Amino acid sequence: MTTIADNLQQVRDRMAQACAAAGRDPASVSLLAVSKTFGPEAVLAAAQAGQRAFGENYIQEAVEKMAALRQMGAPVLQWHCIGPVQSNKTRLVAEHFDWMHTVDRAKIAERLSAQRPAHLPPLQVCIQINVDGGLAKSGVPPEEALALARAVAALPQLCLRGVMSIPEPAPDHATQLALHQRVRAVFEQIRASGGSGLDHFDTLSLGMTADLDAAIQAGSTMVRVGTGIFGGRARPAVGRRFEAKRPLKPIHWALEAIESVAFSR
C-alpha cells in the first residue's frame, strides 16, 4: 500500500526531474502540501516524512486542525492560506497563518495588516493573479497587479513575497506553459518596478499536481500539491471534515464551500 511518505518522495522526485529538464537547481522550488479536507493524522504523517509547509483552503477547518496537531505533538509547521477569504474571516487568517496566497484587493490586505497580532512576524502574502480572466475566479487582472502590489507593500504588518495564480486546466504542456509564463511576466514586472517594500519579493506560487512540470519550466518557486501527496478528495459530510476534539459547525462548511468554488480541484 502506498503511503503518504511514498507519495511525498515521488512528488519530490518529479520536481527534481522537472528542475533538471529546465536547467534549474531543485533547491529553488519549494513544495507546499495542500492538506484541505484531510485530517490531522494525514498532516502528521507528512510532517513525519519531513514536510513542513501545508496549504489550507477552509479557514475554520484549518484552525481546528492546527489545534489538533498541537495536541498530537506535531513539530512546528508552516501554514499557508490558499483559498479565497471574505472580510469576516481575515482575523482568523491574520492570527493563525504564516502565509496568505490569495490577496486580490486592497480591502482584504488592509484588514489582514490591521488584525495581525503585534507579537507575530509580518504575514507573508502573495497577490493572486486571474491570468485567464475567468469571471467566477478570484484574483486581480494582470494589468491591475502592480498597483495592488504597491498598496500591499506599504502595509506595516504584511510582507509582500510574490504572486500566485490558478489557471484553468489546460489540455497539454504547451498551453500550461504559456499560461504560467503570463503569470511570470506579471511577477517580473512587479519585481522590476523597484518600489519600497519589495525587498523579499521572491515567490512565484504556480503549479499543482497536474501541471507542476510546466510551472517549474516557467519559473515557479513554489508548487502546491495535494492529490499527488494525500490522494483523491472525498467531499466530507456537512459539519464534519475530520476527527477533532470539537466538530465543525455546519454553517462553516456551507460558507467556506461557497468561498472556495474556484479552489476545489
Coordinates of C-alpha atoms in Angstrom, one line a residue:
M1 CA 0.0 0.0 0.0
T2 CA 1.4 3.4 -1.0
T3 CA 1.9 5.7 2.0
I4 CA 1.9 9.5 2.3
A5 CA 5.7 9.3 2.7
D6 CA 6.0 7.3 -0.5
N7 CA 3.8 9.9 -2.3
L8 CA 5.9 12.7 -1.0
Q9 CA 9.1 11.1 -2.3
Q10 CA 7.5 10.6 -5.7
V11 CA 6.5 14.2 -5.9
R12 CA 9.9 15.4 -4.8
D13 CA 11.5 13.2 -7.5
R14 CA 9.1 14.6 -10.1
M15 CA 10.0 18.1 -9.0
A16 CA 13.8 17.3 -9.3
Q17 CA 13.3 15.9 -12.8
A18 CA 11.3 19.0 -13.9
C19 CA 14.1 21.2 -12.5
A20 CA 16.7 19.2 -14.3
A21 CA 14.8 19.5 -17.6
A22 CA 14.5 23.3 -17.1
G23 CA 18.2 23.7 -16.0
R24 CA 17.2 24.8 -12.5
D25 CA 18.5 23.9 -9.1
P26 CA 15.9 21.7 -7.3
A27 CA 16.5 23.8 -4.2
S28 CA 15.0 26.8 -6.0
V29 CA 11.5 25.2 -5.8
S30 CA 9.7 24.5 -2.6
L31 CA 6.8 22.1 -2.0
L32 CA 3.5 23.2 -0.4
A33 CA 1.5 20.2 0.7
V34 CA -2.2 21.0 0.2
S35 CA -4.0 19.3 3.1
K36 CA -7.5 20.7 2.8
T37 CA -10.2 18.2 3.8
F38 CA -7.6 15.8 5.1
G39 CA -7.4 15.2 8.8
P40 CA -4.6 15.9 11.2
E41 CA -3.4 12.3 11.0
A42 CA -2.6 12.8 7.3
V43 CA -0.8 16.0 8.0
L44 CA 1.2 14.4 10.8
A45 CA 2.2 11.6 8.5
A46 CA 3.5 14.1 6.0
A47 CA 5.3 16.0 8.7
Q48 CA 7.0 12.8 10.0
A49 CA 8.2 12.3 6.4
G50 CA 9.9 15.8 6.5
Q51 CA 7.2 18.1 5.1
R52 CA 6.8 21.3 7.0
A53 CA 4.7 23.7 4.8
F54 CA 1.0 23.0 4.4
G55 CA -1.7 24.8 2.4
E56 CA -5.4 25.1 3.5
N57 CA -8.5 26.5 1.8
Y58 CA -11.1 26.3 4.5
I59 CA -10.2 28.7 7.4
Q60 CA -12.2 27.2 10.2
E61 CA -11.2 23.7 9.4
A62 CA -7.6 24.7 9.3
V63 CA -7.6 26.5 12.6
E64 CA -9.1 23.4 14.3
K65 CA -6.7 21.1 12.5
M66 CA -3.8 23.2 13.8
A67 CA -5.0 22.8 17.4
A68 CA -5.5 19.1 17.0
L69 CA -1.9 18.8 15.7
R70 CA -0.5 20.7 18.6
Q71 CA -2.3 18.2 20.9
M72 CA -0.8 15.3 18.9
G73 CA 2.7 16.7 19.4
A74 CA 3.4 17.6 15.8
P75 CA 6.5 19.6 15.0
V76 CA 6.3 23.3 14.3
L77 CA 4.6 23.6 10.9
Q78 CA 4.2 26.5 8.4
W79 CA 0.6 27.2 7.4
H80 CA -0.4 28.8 4.1
C81 CA -3.9 30.1 3.4
I82 CA -4.5 29.3 -0.3
G83 CA -8.3 29.8 -0.5
P84 CA -10.4 32.9 -1.1
V85 CA -11.1 34.8 2.1
Q86 CA -14.1 37.0 2.9
S87 CA -13.8 40.0 5.2
N88 CA -15.3 38.1 8.1
K89 CA -12.5 35.6 8.0
T90 CA -9.5 37.8 7.8
R91 CA -8.9 37.9 11.6
L92 CA -8.6 34.1 11.7
V93 CA -6.0 34.2 8.9
A94 CA -4.1 37.1 10.5
E95 CA -3.9 35.3 13.8
H96 CA -3.2 31.8 12.8
F97 CA -1.5 31.6 9.4
D98 CA 2.1 32.3 8.3
W99 CA 1.3 32.9 4.6
M100 CA -1.7 34.2 2.7
H101 CA -1.6 33.5 -1.1
T102 CA -4.9 35.0 -2.3
V103 CA -4.8 38.7 -1.7
D104 CA -6.7 40.2 -4.6
R105 CA -7.9 43.6 -3.3
A106 CA -6.7 46.3 -1.0
K107 CA -9.5 46.0 1.5
I108 CA -8.5 42.4 2.4
A109 CA -4.9 43.4 2.7
E110 CA -5.7 46.3 5.0
R111 CA -7.7 44.1 7.3
L112 CA -5.0 41.5 7.4
S113 CA -2.4 44.1 8.4
A114 CA -4.6 45.7 11.0
Q115 CA -5.6 42.3 12.5
R116 CA -2.1 40.8 12.6
P117 CA -1.1 40.4 16.2
A118 CA 1.9 42.6 17.1
H119 CA 3.8 39.7 18.7
L120 CA 3.8 37.8 15.4
P121 CA 6.1 38.5 12.5
P122 CA 4.5 40.1 9.4
L123 CA 2.2 37.9 7.5
Q124 CA 3.8 36.8 4.3
V125 CA 1.5 37.5 1.3
C126 CA 1.2 36.8 -2.4
I127 CA -1.1 38.6 -4.8
Q128 CA -3.4 36.3 -6.6
I129 CA -3.5 36.9 -10.4
N130 CA -6.5 35.9 -12.5
V131 CA -4.4 35.2 -15.5
D132 CA -7.1 33.8 -17.8
G133 CA -9.9 36.1 -17.0
G134 CA -12.4 33.6 -15.5
L135 CA -15.4 35.5 -14.2
A136 CA -16.1 33.1 -11.4
K137 CA -12.5 33.1 -10.2
S138 CA -10.7 35.2 -7.6
G139 CA -7.7 37.2 -8.5
V140 CA -6.7 40.6 -9.7
P141 CA -6.4 41.2 -13.5
P142 CA -2.8 41.3 -14.6
E143 CA -3.0 44.9 -15.6
E144 CA -4.0 45.9 -12.1
A145 CA -1.4 43.8 -10.2
L146 CA 1.3 46.4 -9.9
A147 CA -1.0 49.0 -8.3
L148 CA -2.2 46.4 -5.8
A149 CA 1.4 45.3 -5.1
R150 CA 2.4 48.8 -4.2
A151 CA -0.6 49.2 -1.9
V152 CA 0.1 45.9 -0.1
A153 CA 3.9 46.6 0.2
A154 CA 3.1 49.8 2.1
L155 CA 1.2 48.0 4.9
P156 CA 3.1 47.6 8.1
Q157 CA 2.1 44.0 9.2
L158 CA 2.4 42.4 5.8
C159 CA 5.4 41.3 3.8
L160 CA 4.8 41.1 0.1
R161 CA 6.5 37.9 -1.2
G162 CA 5.2 37.4 -4.7
V163 CA 2.3 36.3 -6.8
M164 CA 0.1 33.3 -7.1
S165 CA -2.2 32.0 -9.8
I166 CA -4.5 29.0 -10.5
P167 CA -5.1 29.0 -14.3
E168 CA -8.0 26.9 -15.7
P169 CA -6.9 23.3 -16.5
A170 CA -5.1 23.2 -19.9
P171 CA -5.1 20.2 -22.2
D172 CA -1.4 20.0 -22.8
H173 CA 2.0 21.0 -21.6
A174 CA 2.5 23.8 -24.1
T175 CA -0.8 25.5 -23.1
Q176 CA 0.0 25.1 -19.4
L177 CA 3.4 26.7 -20.0
A178 CA 2.0 29.6 -21.9
L179 CA -0.4 30.4 -19.1
H180 CA 2.3 30.1 -16.4
Q181 CA 4.6 32.4 -18.4
R182 CA 2.0 35.1 -18.4
V183 CA 2.0 35.0 -14.6
R184 CA 5.8 35.0 -14.6
A185 CA 5.6 38.2 -16.7
V186 CA 3.5 39.9 -14.1
F187 CA 5.9 38.8 -11.4
E188 CA 8.8 40.2 -13.2
Q189 CA 7.0 43.5 -13.9
I190 CA 6.4 44.0 -10.2
R191 CA 9.9 43.0 -9.2
A192 CA 11.4 45.3 -11.8
S193 CA 9.3 48.3 -10.6
G194 CA 11.8 48.8 -7.8
G195 CA 9.3 50.3 -5.3
S196 CA 9.7 50.1 -1.5
G197 CA 8.5 47.0 0.3
L198 CA 9.8 44.6 -2.4
D199 CA 13.0 43.5 -0.6
H200 CA 11.6 40.0 -0.1
F201 CA 9.6 39.7 -3.4
D202 CA 10.9 36.3 -4.5
T203 CA 7.9 33.9 -4.7
L204 CA 6.1 32.7 -7.8
S205 CA 3.4 30.3 -6.4
L206 CA 2.5 28.3 -9.5
G207 CA 1.6 24.7 -10.3
M208 CA -0.3 21.8 -8.9
T209 CA -0.3 18.1 -9.3
A210 CA -1.4 18.2 -12.9
D211 CA 0.8 21.0 -14.2
L212 CA 3.8 21.3 -11.9
D213 CA 6.3 20.4 -14.7
A214 CA 5.1 23.3 -16.9
A215 CA 5.1 25.6 -13.8
I216 CA 8.6 24.8 -12.9
Q217 CA 9.7 25.3 -16.5
A218 CA 8.0 28.7 -16.4
G219 CA 10.0 29.7 -13.2
S220 CA 7.7 28.7 -10.3
T221 CA 9.4 28.8 -6.9
M222 CA 6.6 27.1 -5.0
V223 CA 4.3 24.3 -6.2
R224 CA 1.1 23.4 -4.4
V225 CA 0.4 19.6 -4.4
G226 CA -2.5 17.9 -2.7
T227 CA -3.8 14.9 -4.7
G228 CA -0.3 13.7 -5.5
I229 CA 0.5 13.5 -1.8
F230 CA -2.7 12.7 0.0
G231 CA -4.7 11.1 -2.8
G232 CA -8.2 12.0 -4.1
R233 CA -10.5 14.0 -2.0
A234 CA -14.0 12.8 -1.0
R235 CA -16.4 15.6 0.0
P236 CA -16.8 15.2 3.7
A237 CA -20.2 15.2 5.4
V238 CA -21.7 18.5 6.4
G239 CA -20.3 19.8 9.6
R240 CA -17.6 17.2 10.0
R241 CA -14.4 17.2 7.9
F242 CA -12.1 15.2 10.2
E243 CA -12.0 13.8 13.7
A244 CA -11.1 16.6 16.0
K245 CA -11.8 17.5 19.6
R246 CA -14.6 19.8 18.6
P247 CA -16.5 19.2 15.3
L248 CA -17.0 22.0 12.9
K249 CA -20.3 23.7 12.8
P250 CA -22.4 23.1 9.7
I251 CA -22.5 26.8 8.8
H252 CA -18.7 26.8 8.5
W253 CA -18.9 24.2 5.8
A254 CA -21.7 26.0 3.9
L255 CA -19.9 29.4 3.9
E256 CA -16.5 28.0 3.1
A257 CA -17.8 25.8 0.3
I258 CA -19.2 28.9 -1.3
E259 CA -16.0 30.8 -0.8
S260 CA -13.9 28.1 -2.4
V261 CA -15.6 27.1 -5.7
A262 CA -12.6 28.1 -7.7
F263 CA -10.2 26.2 -5.5
S264 CA -11.9 22.9 -5.3
R265 CA -9.6 20.9 -7.5

